[in-house]
Amino acid sequence: MRISGALFLATLFVVTWEKVYWNVGGAVGIADVLTILFLIAFAFEWGAPRFPRTTAVVLAFFAVLLVIYLIGFFNIETKQSLDQWGKGMVKFFLHFLFLAAGVAFLARRPLAFYWRALAAFTLGLVANSVYAVLQLLAARGGVKMLCVPLLMLLPVYLRLESGHRLRVPLAVGLAFLFLVQLSTLSRSGLLGIAVGLLVLAIPYRRALTSRVLLVPLAGVAALLAFIVWERRHYFEVLVRSRIQTGGRSESAHFQVYDFVPQILHSHPLFGLGLNTFSVYYEFVTGKSNWGPHSFYVALIVETGLVGAFAFFVFLRYLFARLAVARALGRRLSAEGVALAARVRPLAWGMTAALAGTMAANLFYLTMQFYYFYAFATLILALPVVFARRL
């Protein structure tokens, strides 16, 4: 129990560390190693209570997607595509098995362990951001991940009681993550945050203009204004380049959608095969250092209409479980359970983070990264874990 718990928390902590890996038959990340160790430890817990229904649903999605990806295998035409497909399948197995096992694991643990898991996931993102700042890098491989903790924890912060011991640390952490997000100048990341804030404006429209939020934002704005003023010429040139819409970067982001009808004409149902779009792009353009600039382009091109439909059903299931979690929060509140002040804000925050992540991935691709499945684990476990308080 203790070993599996430690491995689970360690996996959540390092799940965003995309740059930490070993070249052993390909890139083997530290998160992959910890996941394998956790799954082995989890396998020795068969004597534990039975799996929740949510785990069974996740395994059903796993089976459906596995069949789709195996059918897509027969559309592979080159050795390079086969290698990419194999790597994609390994990642798929690890990510979905962790999702299924993670939900069951959290369902068996006390409420306090869920909060520790949430903290491990968030602190891992903070550590990743600190590393990016120390290295003077924008961490472009994963900056869109920051909209998840920003949006997920914002409602929790807004609902914390005055004088709560976590109020100041959360305010500082959210302000830091927001500064790192701004430093990346990522328009898709900011799009995700904007969409998430629109979602949060439904239940928290008054809180979004409260002193609790405006004071930290004022601090961020003051620090940002000082930095910009000190290097105003640099930022003037930089901002001008980012607001242009006719550059090579913008063209790549939009032109990549032109590949969708071309591929659907030849392989409409099951696509070119999982994780193979970069091979097709290199064949067409001759460029080997480029990948799809949209998760949805990769999804449709690699898995076809059938695969895209199945994955969107999975996303719909995530939203449905979040709706259950929000309803659970209302029931806890009606019964006078103090925990309602944490469950409902967290459920709304996760809803906003999921919507924001989906919006950001219109022009980027982070939903295929491991962090998304760790986030999905926390989403699906939320109503299962806290329903025990009813």
Coordinates of C-alpha atoms in Angstrom, one line a residue:
M1 CA 0.0 0.0 0.0
R2 CA 2.7 2.5 1.0
I3 CA 4.9 1.6 -2.0
S4 CA 2.1 1.9 -4.5
G5 CA 0.9 5.2 -2.9
A6 CA 4.4 6.7 -3.1
L7 CA 4.8 5.6 -6.7
F8 CA 1.4 7.0 -7.6
L9 CA 2.2 10.4 -6.1
A10 CA 5.7 10.4 -7.7
T11 CA 4.1 9.7 -11.1
L12 CA 1.7 12.6 -10.7
F13 CA 4.6 14.9 -9.7
V14 CA 6.8 14.2 -12.7
V15 CA 4.1 13.6 -15.3
T16 CA 4.8 17.0 -16.9
W17 CA 8.6 16.5 -17.1
E18 CA 8.7 15.8 -20.8
K19 CA 12.4 16.7 -21.1
V20 CA 13.6 14.2 -18.5
Y21 CA 14.1 10.9 -20.3
W22 CA 16.6 8.2 -21.4
N23 CA 17.3 7.0 -24.9
V24 CA 16.7 3.3 -24.5
G25 CA 15.0 2.0 -27.6
G26 CA 13.5 5.5 -27.9
A27 CA 12.7 8.2 -25.4
V28 CA 11.8 6.6 -22.1
G29 CA 10.6 9.2 -19.7
I30 CA 10.9 9.2 -15.9
A31 CA 7.1 9.3 -15.8
D32 CA 7.0 6.1 -17.9
V33 CA 9.3 4.3 -15.6
L34 CA 7.3 5.3 -12.5
T35 CA 4.1 4.4 -14.2
I36 CA 5.3 0.9 -14.9
L37 CA 6.4 0.5 -11.3
F38 CA 3.1 1.8 -10.1
L39 CA 1.1 -0.6 -12.3
I40 CA 3.2 -3.5 -11.0
A41 CA 2.6 -2.5 -7.4
F42 CA -1.1 -2.0 -8.1
A43 CA -1.4 -5.4 -9.6
F44 CA -0.4 -6.9 -6.3
E45 CA -3.5 -5.3 -4.7
W46 CA -6.1 -7.6 -6.3
G47 CA -7.3 -8.5 -2.8
A48 CA -8.4 -4.9 -2.4
P49 CA -12.1 -3.8 -2.8
R50 CA -13.7 -4.2 -6.2
F51 CA -13.2 -1.6 -8.9
P52 CA -15.7 1.3 -9.2
R53 CA -17.9 1.5 -12.3
T54 CA -15.8 4.4 -13.6
T55 CA -12.8 2.1 -14.0
A56 CA -14.9 -0.3 -16.0
V57 CA -16.0 2.5 -18.3
V58 CA -12.4 3.6 -18.8
L59 CA -11.4 0.1 -19.7
A60 CA -14.3 -0.1 -22.2
F61 CA -12.9 3.1 -23.8
F62 CA -9.5 1.5 -23.8
A63 CA -10.8 -1.6 -25.6
V64 CA -12.7 0.5 -28.2
L65 CA -9.7 2.7 -29.0
L66 CA -7.4 -0.3 -29.0
V67 CA -9.5 -1.9 -31.8
I68 CA -9.5 1.3 -33.8
Y69 CA -5.7 1.7 -33.5
L70 CA -5.2 -1.9 -34.4
I71 CA -7.3 -1.5 -37.5
G72 CA -5.4 1.6 -38.4
F73 CA -2.2 -0.5 -38.3
F74 CA -3.2 -1.9 -41.7
N75 CA -3.0 1.5 -43.3
I76 CA 0.7 1.8 -42.4
E77 CA 2.9 1.7 -45.5
T78 CA 6.5 2.5 -44.3
K79 CA 9.0 1.3 -41.7
Q80 CA 9.2 4.8 -40.3
S81 CA 5.4 4.9 -39.8
L82 CA 5.5 1.4 -38.2
D83 CA 8.1 2.6 -35.7
Q84 CA 6.0 5.7 -34.9
W85 CA 2.9 3.5 -34.5
G86 CA 4.7 1.2 -32.1
K87 CA 5.8 4.1 -29.9
G88 CA 2.3 5.6 -29.9
M89 CA 0.8 2.2 -28.9
V90 CA 3.2 1.9 -25.9
K91 CA 2.3 5.4 -24.8
F92 CA -1.4 4.6 -25.3
F93 CA -1.2 1.5 -23.1
L94 CA 0.7 3.2 -20.3
H95 CA -1.6 6.3 -20.3
F96 CA -4.9 4.5 -20.3
L97 CA -3.9 1.8 -17.9
F98 CA -2.7 4.4 -15.5
L99 CA -6.0 6.2 -15.9
A100 CA -8.0 3.1 -15.2
A101 CA -5.8 2.0 -12.3
G102 CA -5.5 5.5 -10.9
V103 CA -9.2 5.9 -10.6
A104 CA -9.5 2.6 -8.8
F105 CA -6.5 3.4 -6.6
L106 CA -7.9 6.8 -5.5
A107 CA -11.3 5.3 -4.9
R108 CA -9.7 2.9 -2.3
R109 CA -7.8 5.6 -0.5
P110 CA -9.1 8.1 2.1
L111 CA -10.1 11.6 1.2
A112 CA -6.8 13.1 2.4
F113 CA -4.9 11.0 -0.2
Y114 CA -6.9 12.6 -3.1
W115 CA -5.8 16.0 -1.9
R116 CA -2.2 14.8 -1.7
A117 CA -2.6 13.5 -5.3
L118 CA -3.9 16.9 -6.4
A119 CA -1.1 18.7 -4.6
A120 CA 1.5 16.4 -6.2
F121 CA 0.2 17.1 -9.7
T122 CA 0.1 20.8 -9.1
L123 CA 3.5 21.0 -7.5
G124 CA 5.0 19.1 -10.4
L125 CA 3.7 21.7 -12.7
V126 CA 5.1 24.5 -10.5
A127 CA 8.5 22.7 -10.4
N128 CA 8.5 22.4 -14.2
S129 CA 7.8 26.2 -14.4
V130 CA 10.6 27.0 -12.0
Y131 CA 13.0 24.9 -14.0
A132 CA 11.9 26.8 -17.2
V133 CA 12.6 30.1 -15.5
L134 CA 16.0 29.0 -14.2
Q135 CA 17.0 27.8 -17.6
L136 CA 15.7 30.9 -19.2
L137 CA 13.5 28.8 -21.5
A138 CA 9.9 29.1 -22.4
A139 CA 9.3 25.4 -21.9
R140 CA 7.4 25.4 -25.2
G141 CA 6.9 21.7 -25.1
G142 CA 4.4 22.0 -22.2
V143 CA 3.5 25.6 -21.5
K144 CA -0.2 25.0 -22.5
M145 CA -0.3 22.7 -19.4
L146 CA -0.3 25.8 -17.2
C147 CA -3.9 26.6 -18.0
V148 CA -4.9 23.4 -16.1
P149 CA -3.6 24.4 -12.6
L150 CA -4.5 28.0 -13.1
L151 CA -8.1 27.3 -14.0
M152 CA -8.5 24.2 -11.8
L153 CA -7.3 25.9 -8.5
L154 CA -8.7 29.4 -9.1
P155 CA -12.2 28.7 -7.8
V156 CA -10.8 26.8 -4.8
Y157 CA -8.7 29.8 -4.0
L158 CA -11.6 32.2 -4.4
R159 CA -13.7 30.1 -1.9
L160 CA -11.0 29.7 0.8
E161 CA -12.0 31.4 4.1
S162 CA -10.2 34.5 5.2
G163 CA -7.1 33.5 7.1
H164 CA -6.9 30.0 5.7
R165 CA -3.3 28.7 5.8
L166 CA -3.4 27.9 2.0
R167 CA -4.8 31.2 0.9
V168 CA -1.4 33.1 0.5
P169 CA 0.5 30.1 -0.9
L170 CA -2.2 29.5 -3.5
A171 CA -2.3 33.2 -4.4
V172 CA 1.5 33.3 -4.9
G173 CA 1.5 30.0 -6.8
L174 CA -1.3 31.1 -9.2
A175 CA 0.4 34.5 -9.7
F176 CA 3.7 32.8 -10.5
L177 CA 2.1 30.3 -13.0
F178 CA 0.3 33.2 -14.7
L179 CA 3.5 35.1 -15.1
V180 CA 5.2 32.0 -16.6
Q181 CA 2.3 31.6 -18.9
L182 CA 2.5 35.2 -20.1
S183 CA 6.3 34.9 -20.6
T184 CA 5.8 32.2 -23.2
L185 CA 3.7 34.6 -25.3
S186 CA 1.6 31.6 -26.3
R187 CA -1.6 32.7 -28.0
S188 CA -3.1 29.3 -27.8
G189 CA -2.3 29.1 -24.1
L190 CA -4.0 32.4 -23.5
L191 CA -6.9 31.3 -25.6
G192 CA -7.3 28.3 -23.3
I193 CA -7.3 30.6 -20.2
A194 CA -9.8 33.0 -21.8
V195 CA -12.2 30.1 -22.5
G196 CA -11.8 28.7 -19.0
L197 CA -12.5 32.1 -17.5
L198 CA -15.7 32.4 -19.5
V199 CA -16.8 29.0 -18.0
L200 CA -15.9 30.2 -14.5
A201 CA -17.8 33.5 -15.1
I202 CA -21.1 31.5 -14.9
P203 CA -20.8 30.6 -11.2
Y204 CA -18.1 33.0 -10.0
R205 CA -18.9 36.2 -11.9
R206 CA -18.8 38.2 -8.7
A207 CA -15.8 36.5 -7.2
L208 CA -13.8 37.2 -10.4
T209 CA -14.0 41.0 -9.6
S210 CA -13.4 40.6 -5.9
R211 CA -10.5 42.0 -3.9
V212 CA -9.3 38.5 -3.3
L213 CA -8.5 38.1 -7.0
L214 CA -7.8 41.7 -8.0
V215 CA -5.0 42.3 -5.4
P216 CA -2.8 39.4 -6.7
L217 CA -3.5 40.5 -10.3
A218 CA -2.4 44.0 -9.4
G219 CA 0.8 42.6 -8.1
V220 CA 1.4 40.6 -11.3
A221 CA 0.5 43.7 -13.4
A222 CA 3.0 45.9 -11.5
L223 CA 5.8 43.4 -11.8
L224 CA 5.0 42.9 -15.5
A225 CA 4.9 46.6 -16.1
F226 CA 8.3 47.1 -14.5
I227 CA 9.9 44.3 -16.6
V228 CA 8.4 45.6 -19.8
W229 CA 9.4 49.2 -19.1
E230 CA 13.0 48.1 -18.5
R231 CA 13.2 46.3 -21.8
R232 CA 10.5 48.2 -23.7
H233 CA 12.1 48.1 -27.1
Y234 CA 12.5 44.3 -27.0
F235 CA 8.9 43.8 -25.9
E236 CA 7.7 46.2 -28.6
V237 CA 9.3 44.2 -31.3
L238 CA 8.2 40.9 -29.7
V239 CA 4.6 41.9 -29.2
R240 CA 4.4 43.3 -32.8
S241 CA 5.6 39.9 -34.1
R242 CA 3.1 38.0 -32.0
I243 CA 0.1 40.0 -33.1
Q244 CA 0.8 39.5 -36.8
T245 CA -1.3 36.8 -38.5
G246 CA 0.6 36.4 -41.7
G247 CA 3.9 35.0 -40.5
R248 CA 5.3 31.5 -41.1
S249 CA 4.2 30.3 -37.6
E250 CA 0.6 31.4 -38.2
S251 CA 0.5 29.9 -41.6
A252 CA 1.7 26.6 -40.3
H253 CA -1.0 26.6 -37.6
F254 CA -3.7 27.2 -40.1
Q255 CA -2.4 25.4 -43.2
V256 CA -2.0 22.1 -41.3
Y257 CA -5.8 21.9 -41.4
D258 CA -5.5 21.5 -45.2
F259 CA -4.1 18.0 -44.7
V260 CA -7.3 16.8 -43.1
P261 CA -9.5 16.5 -46.3
Q262 CA -6.5 15.1 -48.2
I263 CA -6.1 12.2 -45.7
L264 CA -9.8 11.7 -45.2
H265 CA -10.2 11.2 -48.9
S266 CA -7.8 8.2 -48.8
H267 CA -8.4 6.8 -45.3
P268 CA -11.6 8.4 -44.0
L269 CA -12.5 5.8 -41.3
F270 CA -9.4 4.9 -39.4
G271 CA -6.7 7.3 -40.7
L272 CA -3.0 6.7 -41.3
G273 CA -2.3 5.0 -38.0
L274 CA -1.7 6.2 -34.5
N275 CA 1.2 8.7 -34.1
T276 CA 2.1 8.8 -37.8
F277 CA 1.1 12.2 -39.0
S278 CA 4.6 13.6 -38.6
V279 CA 5.8 10.9 -41.1
Y280 CA 3.2 11.9 -43.6
Y281 CA 4.1 15.6 -43.2
E282 CA 7.8 14.9 -43.8
F283 CA 6.9 12.9 -46.9
V284 CA 4.8 15.8 -48.3
T285 CA 7.0 18.8 -47.3
G286 CA 10.5 17.3 -46.8
K287 CA 10.7 18.8 -43.3
S288 CA 11.6 16.4 -40.5
N289 CA 11.6 18.9 -37.6
W290 CA 7.9 19.6 -37.5
G291 CA 4.7 18.1 -36.1
P292 CA 1.0 18.8 -36.2
H293 CA 0.1 22.2 -34.8
S294 CA -3.4 21.0 -33.7
F295 CA -4.4 18.0 -31.6
Y296 CA -7.6 17.7 -33.6
V297 CA -5.6 17.5 -36.9
A298 CA -3.5 14.7 -35.4
L299 CA -6.5 13.0 -34.1
I300 CA -8.4 13.0 -37.4
V301 CA -5.5 12.3 -39.6
E302 CA -4.1 9.5 -37.5
T303 CA -7.3 7.7 -36.4
G304 CA -9.9 8.9 -38.9
L305 CA -13.5 9.8 -38.3
V306 CA -14.1 6.6 -36.2
G307 CA -11.2 7.3 -33.9
A308 CA -12.0 11.0 -33.6
F309 CA -15.6 10.2 -32.7
A310 CA -14.6 7.7 -30.1
F311 CA -12.2 10.1 -28.4
F312 CA -14.8 12.9 -28.4
V313 CA -17.2 10.5 -26.7
F314 CA -14.5 10.0 -24.1
L315 CA -14.2 13.8 -23.6
R316 CA -18.0 13.9 -23.3
Y317 CA -17.7 11.3 -20.6
L318 CA -15.2 13.5 -18.7
F319 CA -17.6 16.5 -18.8
A320 CA -20.5 14.2 -17.7
R321 CA -18.5 13.1 -14.6
L322 CA -17.7 16.7 -13.8
A323 CA -21.4 17.5 -13.9
V324 CA -21.9 14.7 -11.4
A325 CA -19.2 16.2 -9.2
R326 CA -20.8 19.6 -9.3
A327 CA -24.2 18.0 -8.4
L328 CA -22.5 16.2 -5.6
G329 CA -21.1 19.5 -4.3
R330 CA -24.7 20.9 -4.3
R331 CA -26.0 17.9 -2.3
L332 CA -23.2 18.2 0.2
S333 CA -24.0 21.9 0.6
A334 CA -27.7 21.2 1.1
E335 CA -26.8 18.7 3.8
G336 CA -24.5 21.2 5.5
V337 CA -21.3 19.3 4.9
A338 CA -18.4 21.6 5.1
L339 CA -16.5 19.7 2.4
A340 CA -19.0 21.2 -0.2
A341 CA -16.9 24.4 -0.1
R342 CA -14.0 22.4 -1.7
V343 CA -15.7 19.9 -3.9
R344 CA -17.9 22.2 -6.0
P345 CA -15.2 24.8 -6.7
L346 CA -12.8 22.1 -7.6
A347 CA -15.4 20.5 -10.0
W348 CA -16.0 23.9 -11.6
G349 CA -12.3 24.5 -11.9
M350 CA -11.7 21.2 -13.6
T351 CA -14.6 21.9 -15.9
A352 CA -13.0 25.2 -16.9
A353 CA -9.5 23.6 -17.2
L354 CA -10.8 20.9 -19.5
A355 CA -12.7 23.3 -21.7
G356 CA -9.7 25.6 -21.8
T357 CA -7.3 22.8 -22.7
M358 CA -9.6 21.7 -25.5
A359 CA -9.7 25.3 -26.9
A360 CA -5.9 25.7 -26.7
N361 CA -5.4 22.4 -28.6
L362 CA -7.1 23.9 -31.7
F363 CA -3.6 25.2 -32.5
Y364 CA -1.4 23.1 -30.4
L365 CA -1.2 19.5 -29.2
T366 CA -0.9 18.8 -25.5
M367 CA -3.9 16.5 -25.0
Q368 CA -1.8 13.6 -26.3
F369 CA 0.8 14.2 -23.5
Y370 CA 0.8 12.1 -20.3
Y371 CA -0.3 15.1 -18.1
F372 CA -3.8 15.1 -19.8
Y373 CA -4.4 11.5 -18.6
A374 CA -3.2 12.3 -15.1
F375 CA -5.6 15.2 -15.1
A376 CA -8.4 12.9 -16.4
T377 CA -7.6 10.6 -13.5
L378 CA -8.2 13.3 -11.0
I379 CA -11.4 14.3 -12.9
L380 CA -12.9 10.8 -12.9
A381 CA -11.9 10.1 -9.3
L382 CA -13.5 13.3 -7.9
P383 CA -17.2 12.2 -7.8
V384 CA -16.2 8.6 -6.8
V385 CA -14.0 9.7 -3.9
F386 CA -16.2 12.4 -2.4
A387 CA -19.5 10.5 -2.9
R388 CA -18.5 8.5 0.2
R389 CA -19.4 11.5 2.3
L390 CA -23.1 11.3 1.5

